[in-house]
Coordinates of C-alpha atoms and ligand atoms in Angstrom, one line a residue:
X215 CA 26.3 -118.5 -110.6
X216 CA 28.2 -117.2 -113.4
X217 CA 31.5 -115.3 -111.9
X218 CA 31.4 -111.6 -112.9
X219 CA 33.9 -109.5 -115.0
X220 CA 37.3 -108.4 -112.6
X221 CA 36.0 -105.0 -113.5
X222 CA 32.4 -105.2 -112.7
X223 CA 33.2 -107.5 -109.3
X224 CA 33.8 -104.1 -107.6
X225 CA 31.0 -102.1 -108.7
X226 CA 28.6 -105.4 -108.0
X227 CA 30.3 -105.1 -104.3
X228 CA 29.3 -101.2 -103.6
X229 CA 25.6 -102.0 -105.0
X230 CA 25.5 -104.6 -102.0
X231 CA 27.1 -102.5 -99.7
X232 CA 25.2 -99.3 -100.3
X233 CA 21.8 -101.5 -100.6
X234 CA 21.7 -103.7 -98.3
X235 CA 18.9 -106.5 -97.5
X236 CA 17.3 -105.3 -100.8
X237 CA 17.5 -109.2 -102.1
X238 CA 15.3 -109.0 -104.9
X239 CA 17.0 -105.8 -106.5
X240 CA 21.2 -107.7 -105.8
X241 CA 19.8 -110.4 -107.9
X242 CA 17.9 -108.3 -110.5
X243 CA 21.3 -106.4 -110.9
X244 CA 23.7 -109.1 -110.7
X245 CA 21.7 -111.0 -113.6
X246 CA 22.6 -107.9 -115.9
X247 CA 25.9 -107.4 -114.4
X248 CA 26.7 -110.8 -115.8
X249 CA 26.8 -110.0 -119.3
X250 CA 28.1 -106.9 -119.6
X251 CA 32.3 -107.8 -119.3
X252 CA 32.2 -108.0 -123.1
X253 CA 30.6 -104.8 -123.4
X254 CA 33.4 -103.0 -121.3
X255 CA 35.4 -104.2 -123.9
X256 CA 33.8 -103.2 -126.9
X257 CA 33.5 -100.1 -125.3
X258 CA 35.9 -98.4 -122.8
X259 CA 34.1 -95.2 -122.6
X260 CA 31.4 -96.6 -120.8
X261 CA 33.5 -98.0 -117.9
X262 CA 35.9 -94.2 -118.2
X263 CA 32.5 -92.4 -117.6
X264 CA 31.0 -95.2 -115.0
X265 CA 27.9 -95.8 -117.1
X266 CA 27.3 -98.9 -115.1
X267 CA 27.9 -97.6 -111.7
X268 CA 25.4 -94.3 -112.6
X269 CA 22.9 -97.0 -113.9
X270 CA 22.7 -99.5 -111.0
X271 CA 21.7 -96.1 -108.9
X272 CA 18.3 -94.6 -109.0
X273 CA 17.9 -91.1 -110.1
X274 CA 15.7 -90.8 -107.7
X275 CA 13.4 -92.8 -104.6
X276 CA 10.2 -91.8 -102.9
X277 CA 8.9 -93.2 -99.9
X278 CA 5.9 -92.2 -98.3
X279 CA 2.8 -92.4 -95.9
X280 CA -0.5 -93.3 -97.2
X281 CA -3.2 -93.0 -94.7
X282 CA -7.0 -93.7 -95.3
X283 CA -9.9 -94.6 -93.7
X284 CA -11.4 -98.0 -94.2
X285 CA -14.9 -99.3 -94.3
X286 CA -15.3 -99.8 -90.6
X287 CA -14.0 -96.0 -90.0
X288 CA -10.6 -97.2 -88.9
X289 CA -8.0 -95.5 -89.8
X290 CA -5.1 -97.5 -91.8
X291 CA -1.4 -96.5 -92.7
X292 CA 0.8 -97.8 -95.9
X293 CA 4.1 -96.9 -97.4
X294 CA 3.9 -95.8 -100.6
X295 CA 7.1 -95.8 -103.0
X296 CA 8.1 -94.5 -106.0
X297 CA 11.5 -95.3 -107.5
X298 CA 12.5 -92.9 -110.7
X299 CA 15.4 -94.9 -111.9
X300 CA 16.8 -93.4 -115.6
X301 CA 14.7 -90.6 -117.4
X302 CA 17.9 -91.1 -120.4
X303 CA 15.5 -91.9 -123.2
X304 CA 12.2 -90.4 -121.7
X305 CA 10.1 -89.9 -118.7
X306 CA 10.1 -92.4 -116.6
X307 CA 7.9 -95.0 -116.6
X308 CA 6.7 -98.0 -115.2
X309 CA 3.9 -99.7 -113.2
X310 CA 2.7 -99.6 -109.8
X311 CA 2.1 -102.8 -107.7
X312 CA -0.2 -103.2 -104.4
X313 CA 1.0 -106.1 -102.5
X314 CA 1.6 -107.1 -99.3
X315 CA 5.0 -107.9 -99.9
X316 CA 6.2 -104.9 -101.5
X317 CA 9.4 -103.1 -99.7
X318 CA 11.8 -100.7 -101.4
X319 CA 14.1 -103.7 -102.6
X320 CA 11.1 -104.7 -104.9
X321 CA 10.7 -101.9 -106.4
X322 CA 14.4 -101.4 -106.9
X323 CA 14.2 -104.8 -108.7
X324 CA 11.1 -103.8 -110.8
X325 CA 12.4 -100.7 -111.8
X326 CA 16.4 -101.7 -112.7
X327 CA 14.1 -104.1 -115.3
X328 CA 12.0 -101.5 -116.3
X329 CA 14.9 -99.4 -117.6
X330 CA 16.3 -101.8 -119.9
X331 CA 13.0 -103.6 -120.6
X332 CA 11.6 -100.2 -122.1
X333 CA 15.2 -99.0 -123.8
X334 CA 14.5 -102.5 -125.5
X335 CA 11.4 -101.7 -126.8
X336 CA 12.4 -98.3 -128.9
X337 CA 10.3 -96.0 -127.3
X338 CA 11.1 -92.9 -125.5
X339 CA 10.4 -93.9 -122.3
X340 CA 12.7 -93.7 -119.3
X341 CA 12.1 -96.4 -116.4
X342 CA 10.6 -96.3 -112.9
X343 CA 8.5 -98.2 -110.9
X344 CA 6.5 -98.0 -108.0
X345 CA 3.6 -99.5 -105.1
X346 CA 2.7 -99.6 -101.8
X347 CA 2.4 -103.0 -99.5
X348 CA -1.6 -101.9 -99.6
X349 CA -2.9 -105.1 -99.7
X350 CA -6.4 -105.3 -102.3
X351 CA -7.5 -108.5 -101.4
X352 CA -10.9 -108.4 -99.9
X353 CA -11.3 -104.9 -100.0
X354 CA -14.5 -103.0 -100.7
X355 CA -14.6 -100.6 -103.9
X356 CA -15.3 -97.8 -101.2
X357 CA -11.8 -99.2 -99.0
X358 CA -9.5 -99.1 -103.1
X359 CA -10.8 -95.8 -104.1
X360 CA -10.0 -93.8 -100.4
X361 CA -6.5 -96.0 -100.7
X362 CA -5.7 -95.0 -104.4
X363 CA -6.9 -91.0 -103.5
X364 CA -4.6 -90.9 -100.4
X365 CA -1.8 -92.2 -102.7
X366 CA -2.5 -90.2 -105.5
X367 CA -2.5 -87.1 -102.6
X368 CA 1.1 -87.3 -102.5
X369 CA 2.2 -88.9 -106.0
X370 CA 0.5 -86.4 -107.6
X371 CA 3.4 -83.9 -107.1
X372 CA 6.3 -86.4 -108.8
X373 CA 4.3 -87.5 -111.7
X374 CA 3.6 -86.0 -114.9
X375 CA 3.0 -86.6 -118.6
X376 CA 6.9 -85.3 -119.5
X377 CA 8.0 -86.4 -116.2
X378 CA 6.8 -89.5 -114.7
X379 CA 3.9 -91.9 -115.7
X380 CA 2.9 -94.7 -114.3
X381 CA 0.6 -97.5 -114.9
X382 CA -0.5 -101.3 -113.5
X383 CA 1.1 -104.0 -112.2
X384 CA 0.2 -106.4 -109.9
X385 CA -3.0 -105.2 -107.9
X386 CA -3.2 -102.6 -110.0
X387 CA -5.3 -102.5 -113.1
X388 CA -8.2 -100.2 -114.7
X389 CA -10.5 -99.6 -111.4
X390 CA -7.3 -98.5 -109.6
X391 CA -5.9 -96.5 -112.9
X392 CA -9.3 -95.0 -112.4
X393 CA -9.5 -94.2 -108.9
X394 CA -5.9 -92.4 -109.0
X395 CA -6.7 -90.7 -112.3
X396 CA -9.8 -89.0 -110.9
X397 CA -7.3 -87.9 -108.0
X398 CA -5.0 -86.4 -110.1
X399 CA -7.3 -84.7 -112.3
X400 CA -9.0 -83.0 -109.0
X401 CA -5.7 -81.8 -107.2
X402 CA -4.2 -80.8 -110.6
X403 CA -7.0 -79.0 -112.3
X404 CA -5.5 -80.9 -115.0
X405 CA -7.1 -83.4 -117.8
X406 CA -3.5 -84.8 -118.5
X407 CA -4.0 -88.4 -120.2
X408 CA -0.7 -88.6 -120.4
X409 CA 0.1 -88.8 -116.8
X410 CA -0.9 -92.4 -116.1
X411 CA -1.6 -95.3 -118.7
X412 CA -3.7 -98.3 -118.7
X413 CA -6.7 -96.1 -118.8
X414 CA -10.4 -96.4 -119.6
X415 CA -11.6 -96.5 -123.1
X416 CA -13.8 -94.0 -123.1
X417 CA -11.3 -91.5 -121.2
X418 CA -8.3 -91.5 -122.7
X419 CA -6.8 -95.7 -122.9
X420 CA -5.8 -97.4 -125.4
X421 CA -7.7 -100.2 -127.4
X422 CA -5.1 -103.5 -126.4
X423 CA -3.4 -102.0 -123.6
X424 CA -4.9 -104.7 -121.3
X425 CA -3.7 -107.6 -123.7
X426 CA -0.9 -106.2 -124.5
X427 CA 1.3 -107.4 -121.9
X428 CA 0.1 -111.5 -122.4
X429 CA -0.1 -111.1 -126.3
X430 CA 3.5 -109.6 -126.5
X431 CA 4.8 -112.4 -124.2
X432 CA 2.8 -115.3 -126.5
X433 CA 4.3 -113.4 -129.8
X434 CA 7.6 -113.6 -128.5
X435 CA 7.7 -117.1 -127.8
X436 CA 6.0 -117.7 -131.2
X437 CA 9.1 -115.3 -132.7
X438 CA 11.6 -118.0 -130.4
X439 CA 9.7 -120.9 -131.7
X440 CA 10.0 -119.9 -135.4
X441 CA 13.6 -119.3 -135.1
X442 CA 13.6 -123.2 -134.5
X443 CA 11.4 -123.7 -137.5
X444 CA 8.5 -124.5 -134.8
X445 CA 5.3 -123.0 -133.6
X446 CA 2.8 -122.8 -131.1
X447 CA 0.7 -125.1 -133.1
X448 CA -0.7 -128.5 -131.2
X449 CA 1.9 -127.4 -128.2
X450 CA 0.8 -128.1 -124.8
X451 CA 1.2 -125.1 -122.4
X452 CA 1.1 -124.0 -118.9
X453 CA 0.8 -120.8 -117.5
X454 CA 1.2 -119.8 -114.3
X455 CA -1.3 -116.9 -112.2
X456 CA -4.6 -116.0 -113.8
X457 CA -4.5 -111.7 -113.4
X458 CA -4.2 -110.1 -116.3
X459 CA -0.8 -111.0 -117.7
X460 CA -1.8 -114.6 -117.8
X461 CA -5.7 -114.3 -118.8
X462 CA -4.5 -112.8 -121.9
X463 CA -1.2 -114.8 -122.5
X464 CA -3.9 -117.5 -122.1
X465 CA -5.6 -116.0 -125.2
X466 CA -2.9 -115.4 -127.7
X467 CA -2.1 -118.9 -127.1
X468 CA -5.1 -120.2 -128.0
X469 CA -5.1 -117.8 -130.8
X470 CA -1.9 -119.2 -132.5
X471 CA -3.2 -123.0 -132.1
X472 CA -1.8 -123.7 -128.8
X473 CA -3.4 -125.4 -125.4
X474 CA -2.9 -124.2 -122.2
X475 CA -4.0 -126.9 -119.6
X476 CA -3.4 -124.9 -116.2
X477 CA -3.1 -121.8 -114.8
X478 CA -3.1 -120.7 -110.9
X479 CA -3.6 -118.5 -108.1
X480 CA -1.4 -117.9 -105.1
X481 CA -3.5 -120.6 -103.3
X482 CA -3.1 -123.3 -106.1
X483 CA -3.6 -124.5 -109.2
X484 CA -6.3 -125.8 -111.7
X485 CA -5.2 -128.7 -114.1
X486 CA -8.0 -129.1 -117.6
X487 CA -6.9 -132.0 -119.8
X488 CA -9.7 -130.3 -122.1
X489 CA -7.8 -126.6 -122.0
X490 CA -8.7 -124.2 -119.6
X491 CA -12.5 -122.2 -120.4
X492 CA -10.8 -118.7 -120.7
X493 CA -14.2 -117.1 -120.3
X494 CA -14.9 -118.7 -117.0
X495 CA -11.3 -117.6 -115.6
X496 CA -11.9 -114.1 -117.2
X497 CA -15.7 -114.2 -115.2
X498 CA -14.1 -115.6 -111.8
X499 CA -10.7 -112.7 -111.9
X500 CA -12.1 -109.9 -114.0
X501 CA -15.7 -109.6 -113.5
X502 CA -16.4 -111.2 -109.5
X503 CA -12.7 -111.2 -108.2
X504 CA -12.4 -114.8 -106.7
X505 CA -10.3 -117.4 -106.1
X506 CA -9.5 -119.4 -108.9
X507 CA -10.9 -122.6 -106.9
X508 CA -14.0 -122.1 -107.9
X509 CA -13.3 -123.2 -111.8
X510 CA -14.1 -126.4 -110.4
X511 CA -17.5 -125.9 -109.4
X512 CA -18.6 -125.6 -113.2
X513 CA -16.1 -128.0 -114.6
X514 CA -16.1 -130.9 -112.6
X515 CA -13.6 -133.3 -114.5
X516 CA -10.9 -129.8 -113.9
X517 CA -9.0 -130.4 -110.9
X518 CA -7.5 -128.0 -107.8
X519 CA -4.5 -128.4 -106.0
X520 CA -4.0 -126.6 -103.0
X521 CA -1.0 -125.2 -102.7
X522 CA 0.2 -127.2 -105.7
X523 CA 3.3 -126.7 -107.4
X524 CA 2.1 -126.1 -111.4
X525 CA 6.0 -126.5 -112.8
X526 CA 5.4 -130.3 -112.6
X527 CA 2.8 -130.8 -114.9
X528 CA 4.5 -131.7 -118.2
X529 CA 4.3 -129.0 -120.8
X530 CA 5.8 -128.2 -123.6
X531 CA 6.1 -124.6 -123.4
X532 CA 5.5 -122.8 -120.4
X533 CA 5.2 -118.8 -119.3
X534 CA 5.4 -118.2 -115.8
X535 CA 3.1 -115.0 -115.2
X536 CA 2.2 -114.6 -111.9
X537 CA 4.9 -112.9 -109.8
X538 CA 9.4 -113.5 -109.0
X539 CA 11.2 -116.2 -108.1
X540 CA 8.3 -118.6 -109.0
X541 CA 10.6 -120.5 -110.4
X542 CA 13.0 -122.7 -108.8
X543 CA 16.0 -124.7 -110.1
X544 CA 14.5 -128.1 -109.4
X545 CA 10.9 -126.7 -110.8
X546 CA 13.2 -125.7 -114.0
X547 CA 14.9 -128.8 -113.9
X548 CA 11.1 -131.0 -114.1
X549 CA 10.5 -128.8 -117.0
X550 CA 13.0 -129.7 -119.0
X551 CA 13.1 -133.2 -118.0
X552 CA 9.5 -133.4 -118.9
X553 CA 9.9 -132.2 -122.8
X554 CA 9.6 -128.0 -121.8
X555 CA 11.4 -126.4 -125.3
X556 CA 10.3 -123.1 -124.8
X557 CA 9.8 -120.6 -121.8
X558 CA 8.3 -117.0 -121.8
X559 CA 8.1 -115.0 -119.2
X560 CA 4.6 -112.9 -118.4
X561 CA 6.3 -112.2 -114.9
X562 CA 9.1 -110.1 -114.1
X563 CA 12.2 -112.2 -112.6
X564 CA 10.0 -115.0 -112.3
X565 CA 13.1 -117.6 -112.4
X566 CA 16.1 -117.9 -109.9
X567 CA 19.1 -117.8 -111.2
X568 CA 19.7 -121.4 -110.6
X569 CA 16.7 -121.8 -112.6
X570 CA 17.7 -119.8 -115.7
X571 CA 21.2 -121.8 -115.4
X572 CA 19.4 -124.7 -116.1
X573 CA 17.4 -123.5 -119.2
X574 CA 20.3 -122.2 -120.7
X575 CA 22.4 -125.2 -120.2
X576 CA 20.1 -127.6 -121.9
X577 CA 19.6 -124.9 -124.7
X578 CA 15.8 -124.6 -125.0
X579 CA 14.5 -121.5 -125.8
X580 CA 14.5 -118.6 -123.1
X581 CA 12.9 -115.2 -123.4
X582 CA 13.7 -113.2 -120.2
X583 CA 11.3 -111.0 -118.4
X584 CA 12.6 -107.5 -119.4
X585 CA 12.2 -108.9 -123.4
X586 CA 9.1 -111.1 -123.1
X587 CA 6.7 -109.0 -121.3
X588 CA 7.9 -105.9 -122.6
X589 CA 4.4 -105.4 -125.2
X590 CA 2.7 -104.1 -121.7
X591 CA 4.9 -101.2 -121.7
X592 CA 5.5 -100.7 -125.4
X593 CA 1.8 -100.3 -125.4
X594 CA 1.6 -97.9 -123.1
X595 CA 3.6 -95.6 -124.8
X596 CA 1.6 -96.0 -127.8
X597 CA -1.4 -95.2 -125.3
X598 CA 1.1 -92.0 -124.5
X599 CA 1.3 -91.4 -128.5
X600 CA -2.6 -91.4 -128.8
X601 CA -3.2 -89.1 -125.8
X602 CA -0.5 -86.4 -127.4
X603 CA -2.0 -86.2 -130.4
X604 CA -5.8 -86.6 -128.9
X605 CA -6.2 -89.3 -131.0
X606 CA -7.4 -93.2 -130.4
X607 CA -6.5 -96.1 -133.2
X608 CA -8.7 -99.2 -133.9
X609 CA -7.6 -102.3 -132.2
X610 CA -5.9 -104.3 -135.8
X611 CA -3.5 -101.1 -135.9
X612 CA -2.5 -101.1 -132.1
X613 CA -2.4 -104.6 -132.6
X614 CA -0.2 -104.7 -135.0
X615 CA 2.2 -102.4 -133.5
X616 CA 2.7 -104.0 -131.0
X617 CA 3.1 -107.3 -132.8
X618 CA 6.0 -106.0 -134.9
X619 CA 7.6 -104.2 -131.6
X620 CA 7.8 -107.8 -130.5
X621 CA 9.2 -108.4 -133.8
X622 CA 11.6 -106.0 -133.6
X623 CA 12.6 -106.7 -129.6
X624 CA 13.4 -110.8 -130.6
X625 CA 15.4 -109.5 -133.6
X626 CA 17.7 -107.1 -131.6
X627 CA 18.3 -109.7 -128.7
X628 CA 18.7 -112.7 -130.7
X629 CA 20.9 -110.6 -133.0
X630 CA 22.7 -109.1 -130.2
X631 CA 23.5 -112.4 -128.6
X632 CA 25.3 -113.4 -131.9
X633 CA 27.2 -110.1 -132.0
X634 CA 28.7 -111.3 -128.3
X635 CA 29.5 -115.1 -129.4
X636 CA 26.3 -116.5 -127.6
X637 CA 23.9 -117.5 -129.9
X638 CA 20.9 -118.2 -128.7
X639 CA 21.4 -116.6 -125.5
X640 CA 18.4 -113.9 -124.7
X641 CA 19.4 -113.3 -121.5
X642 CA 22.9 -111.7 -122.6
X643 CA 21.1 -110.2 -125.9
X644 CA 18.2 -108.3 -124.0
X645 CA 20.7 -107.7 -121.3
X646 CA 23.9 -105.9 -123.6
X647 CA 21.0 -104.2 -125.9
X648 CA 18.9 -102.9 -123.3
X649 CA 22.1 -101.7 -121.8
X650 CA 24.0 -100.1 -124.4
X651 CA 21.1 -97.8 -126.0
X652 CA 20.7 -96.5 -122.6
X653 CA 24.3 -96.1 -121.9
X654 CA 25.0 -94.0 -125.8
X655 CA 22.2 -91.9 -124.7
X656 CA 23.5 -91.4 -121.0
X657 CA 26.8 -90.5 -122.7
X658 CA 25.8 -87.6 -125.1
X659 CA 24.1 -86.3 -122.1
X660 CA 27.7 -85.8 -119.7
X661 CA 27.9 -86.0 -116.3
X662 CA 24.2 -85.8 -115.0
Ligands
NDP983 P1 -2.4 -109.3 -111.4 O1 -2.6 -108.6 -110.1 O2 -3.5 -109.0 -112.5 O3 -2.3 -110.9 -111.3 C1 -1.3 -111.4 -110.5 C2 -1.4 -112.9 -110.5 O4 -0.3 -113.5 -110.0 C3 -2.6 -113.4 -109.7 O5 -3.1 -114.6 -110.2 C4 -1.9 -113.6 -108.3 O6 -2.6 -114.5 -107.5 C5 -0.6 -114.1 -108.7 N1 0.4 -113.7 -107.7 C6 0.7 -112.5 -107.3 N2 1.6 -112.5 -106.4 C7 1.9 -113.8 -106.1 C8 2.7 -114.4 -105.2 N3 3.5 -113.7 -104.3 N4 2.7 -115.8 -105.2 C9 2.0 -116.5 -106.1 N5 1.1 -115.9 -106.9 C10 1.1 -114.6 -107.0 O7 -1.0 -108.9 -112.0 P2 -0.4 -108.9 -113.4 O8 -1.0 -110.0 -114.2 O9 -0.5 -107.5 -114.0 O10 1.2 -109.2 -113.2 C11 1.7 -110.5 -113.2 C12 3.2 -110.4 -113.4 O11 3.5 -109.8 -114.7 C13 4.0 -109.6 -112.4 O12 5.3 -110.1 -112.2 C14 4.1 -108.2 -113.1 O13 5.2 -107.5 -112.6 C15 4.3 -108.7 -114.5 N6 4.1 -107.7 -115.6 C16 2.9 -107.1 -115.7 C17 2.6 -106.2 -116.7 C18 1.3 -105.6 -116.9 O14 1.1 -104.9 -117.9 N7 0.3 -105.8 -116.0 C19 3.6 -105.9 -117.7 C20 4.9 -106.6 -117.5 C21 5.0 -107.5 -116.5 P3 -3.4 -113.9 -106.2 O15 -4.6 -113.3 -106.8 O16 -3.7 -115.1 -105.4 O17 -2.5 -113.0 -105.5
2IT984 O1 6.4 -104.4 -115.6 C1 5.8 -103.7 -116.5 O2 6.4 -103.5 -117.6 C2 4.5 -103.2 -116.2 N1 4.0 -103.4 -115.1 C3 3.9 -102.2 -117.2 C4 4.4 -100.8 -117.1 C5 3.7 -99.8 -117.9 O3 4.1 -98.6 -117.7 O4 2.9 -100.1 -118.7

């Protein structure tokens, strides 16, 4: 672990103390905490008027009781959260995630990423994030749509197209966007696209808002790899989880003349010499919502490995999409021993920090989280721009939006990096410009 700034020791310390057992969010905080010394002493004013203390706190945090009634008539209770962390450059926004595992220190972690992951992206949007440890898996339609209504039945009252807008995440993609929206609309009295993204095409989404998220994360490895006068082309590539950040990283990939040979599930992971059949993933996850074991049934010479771990197949470029931590310092380690030069991350905090020490020590090329997988985000607030205006724009145009925002992100991190005497370092450039637009606008607001 790198040691932190004498000044920014302290403030680290009370985020501990005021948050405790919230593991996921003390790492998520002391990763940016790391590279901000230099920035305290570019800029005084932000430590005079604690921009990083007021920043590491949430504005605001929801928690509630979601009950609904199952299948069976039974009646079932969740927790629902919602964590409105920095509304200094918009309303907030960020996604919602249903997953057993979710707990307030998740959410804390998702949305501290969220607000420099979408200050990075140049869009006015704020961040926030939120779920519920509603578990989908094996649910009926019937059992997801009284689960998103009962959550929507008390969301509805913190969310709003100027105030709050969330979208996907794990668990969460266009049938639960659906359900909620429907929810909304009926407790509201309001047809307010604006209030959620990820929506339908036909009611208010925007065209590439479900690519988005995988096709900003391949473009930014592509912008890494060009930097080293390389590319994508001939590269073999592994990607981890096969929802939709990594069905569609999976694509692009293809796209710009690579070869992904696995992906996974959180049961294991298929192995293709031949390339994995994207249509057959996108017909097991998208269309029946199975287990990704059952690739093998059609393609015999593929093979499954229960419980495998998918970091030691030798790649050369590999994009961890599936969920944090996934990562480890020995599975980052057999990466780079076996020829990895590039990593892009689908996932949010998908590496430990032992692991990210070890990328960054042998110098390959790193694209954090909050600046790889940003294009989800930046394309939902294109979604918002289209829904302002009532308008919708063909898919080349959204497209290429989002492929120059991806641009435009890798420019002002690598660029950034320099500016601090780190070349090459992504981590301290998303880190110190995510940080410091947030932090000018924070400042022309005062004390608030
Ligand atoms: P999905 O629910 O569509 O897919 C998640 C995938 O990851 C599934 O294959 C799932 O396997 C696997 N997974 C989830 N949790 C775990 C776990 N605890 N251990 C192992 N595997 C797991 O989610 P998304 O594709 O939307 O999200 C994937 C990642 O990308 C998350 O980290 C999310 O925060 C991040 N992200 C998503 C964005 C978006 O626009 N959707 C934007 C930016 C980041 P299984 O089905 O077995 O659970
Ligand atoms: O982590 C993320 O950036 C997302 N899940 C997408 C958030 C959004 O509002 O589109």
């Amino acid at each position: 672990m790198t040691t932190l700034d004498e000044k920014i020791e302290p403030i680290y310390k009370a985020v501990l103390d005021r948050n405790p057992g919230e593991v996921e969010f003390h790492q998520a905080v002391r990763e940016v905490l790391e590279s901000l010394g230099p920035v305290l002493v570019k800029h005084p004013e932000f430590a005079h008027y604690k921009l990083i203390e007021r920043i590491c706190e949430p504005e605001r945090q929801i928690i509630f009781r979601v009950p609904w009634v199952d299948t069976h008539g039974k009646v079932q209770i969740n927790r629902g959260f919602r964590v409105e962390f920095n509304s200094a450059l918009g309303p907030y926004k960020g996604g919602l995630r249903f997953h057993p595992s979710v707990y307030l220190g998740i959410i804390k972690f998702l949305g501290f990423e969220q607000v420099f992951k979408n200050s990075l992206t140049g869009m006015p949007i704020g961040g926030g994030k939120g779920g519920s440890d509603f578990d989908p898996k094996g649910k009926t339609d019937g059992d997801i749509m009284r689960f998103c209504q009962s959550f929507m039945s008390e969301l509805y009252r913190h969310i709003g197209e100027h105030t709050d807008v969330p979208a996907g995440d794990i668990g969460v993609g266009g049938r639960e966007i659906g359900f909620m929206f429907g929810q909304y609309k009926r407790i509201t009295n309001r047809w307010e696209a604006g209030v959620l993204t990820g929506k339908g095409l036909n009611w208010g989404g925007s065209l590439v808002r479900t690519e988005a998220t995988g096709y900003g994360a391949a473009y930014f490895v592509d912008e890494m790899l060009k930097v080293r006068k390389d590319s994508f082309d001939g590269k073999t590539c592994v990607v981890s989880g096969s929802g939709n950040v990594a069905i569609y990283t999976i694509e692009k990939i293809n796209q710009l003349g690579g070869k992904v040979v696995a992906c996974s599930d959180s049961a294991g992971y298929i192995y293709d010499e031949k390339g994995i059949d994207l249509e057959l993933v996108q017909q097991i996850k998208e269309i029946e919502r199975r287990r990704i074991n059952v690739y093998t049934e059609k393609h015999k010479h593929a093979k499954y490995v229960a419980g495998g771990n998918i970091w030691e197949i030798p790649c050369q470029v590999a994009m961890p999409s599936a969920t944090q931590n996934e990562i480890n310092g020995k599975d980052a380690a057999m990466l780079v021993k076996n020829g990895c030069i590039a990593v892009g991350e689908g996932a949010n905090m998908p590496t430990t920090p032992e692991g990210v020490k070890v990328f960054l020590d042998a110098g390959i090329a790193y694209g954090p989280g909050k600046a790889a997988n940003a294009g989800g985000v930046a394309t939902s607030a294109l979604e918002m721009q289209q829904n302002a205006c009532r308008d919708s724009w063909d898919f080349a145009y959204t497209e290429d939006r989002l492929h120059k925002i991806m641009q435009n992100i890798h420019k002002d991190c690598y660029e950034t990096a320099e500016e601090y005497g780190a070349p090459g370092n992504y981590v301290i450039g998303a880190n110190i410009a995510g940080f410091i637009k947030v932090s000018r606008a924070m400042l022309a607001m005062g004390v608030v």
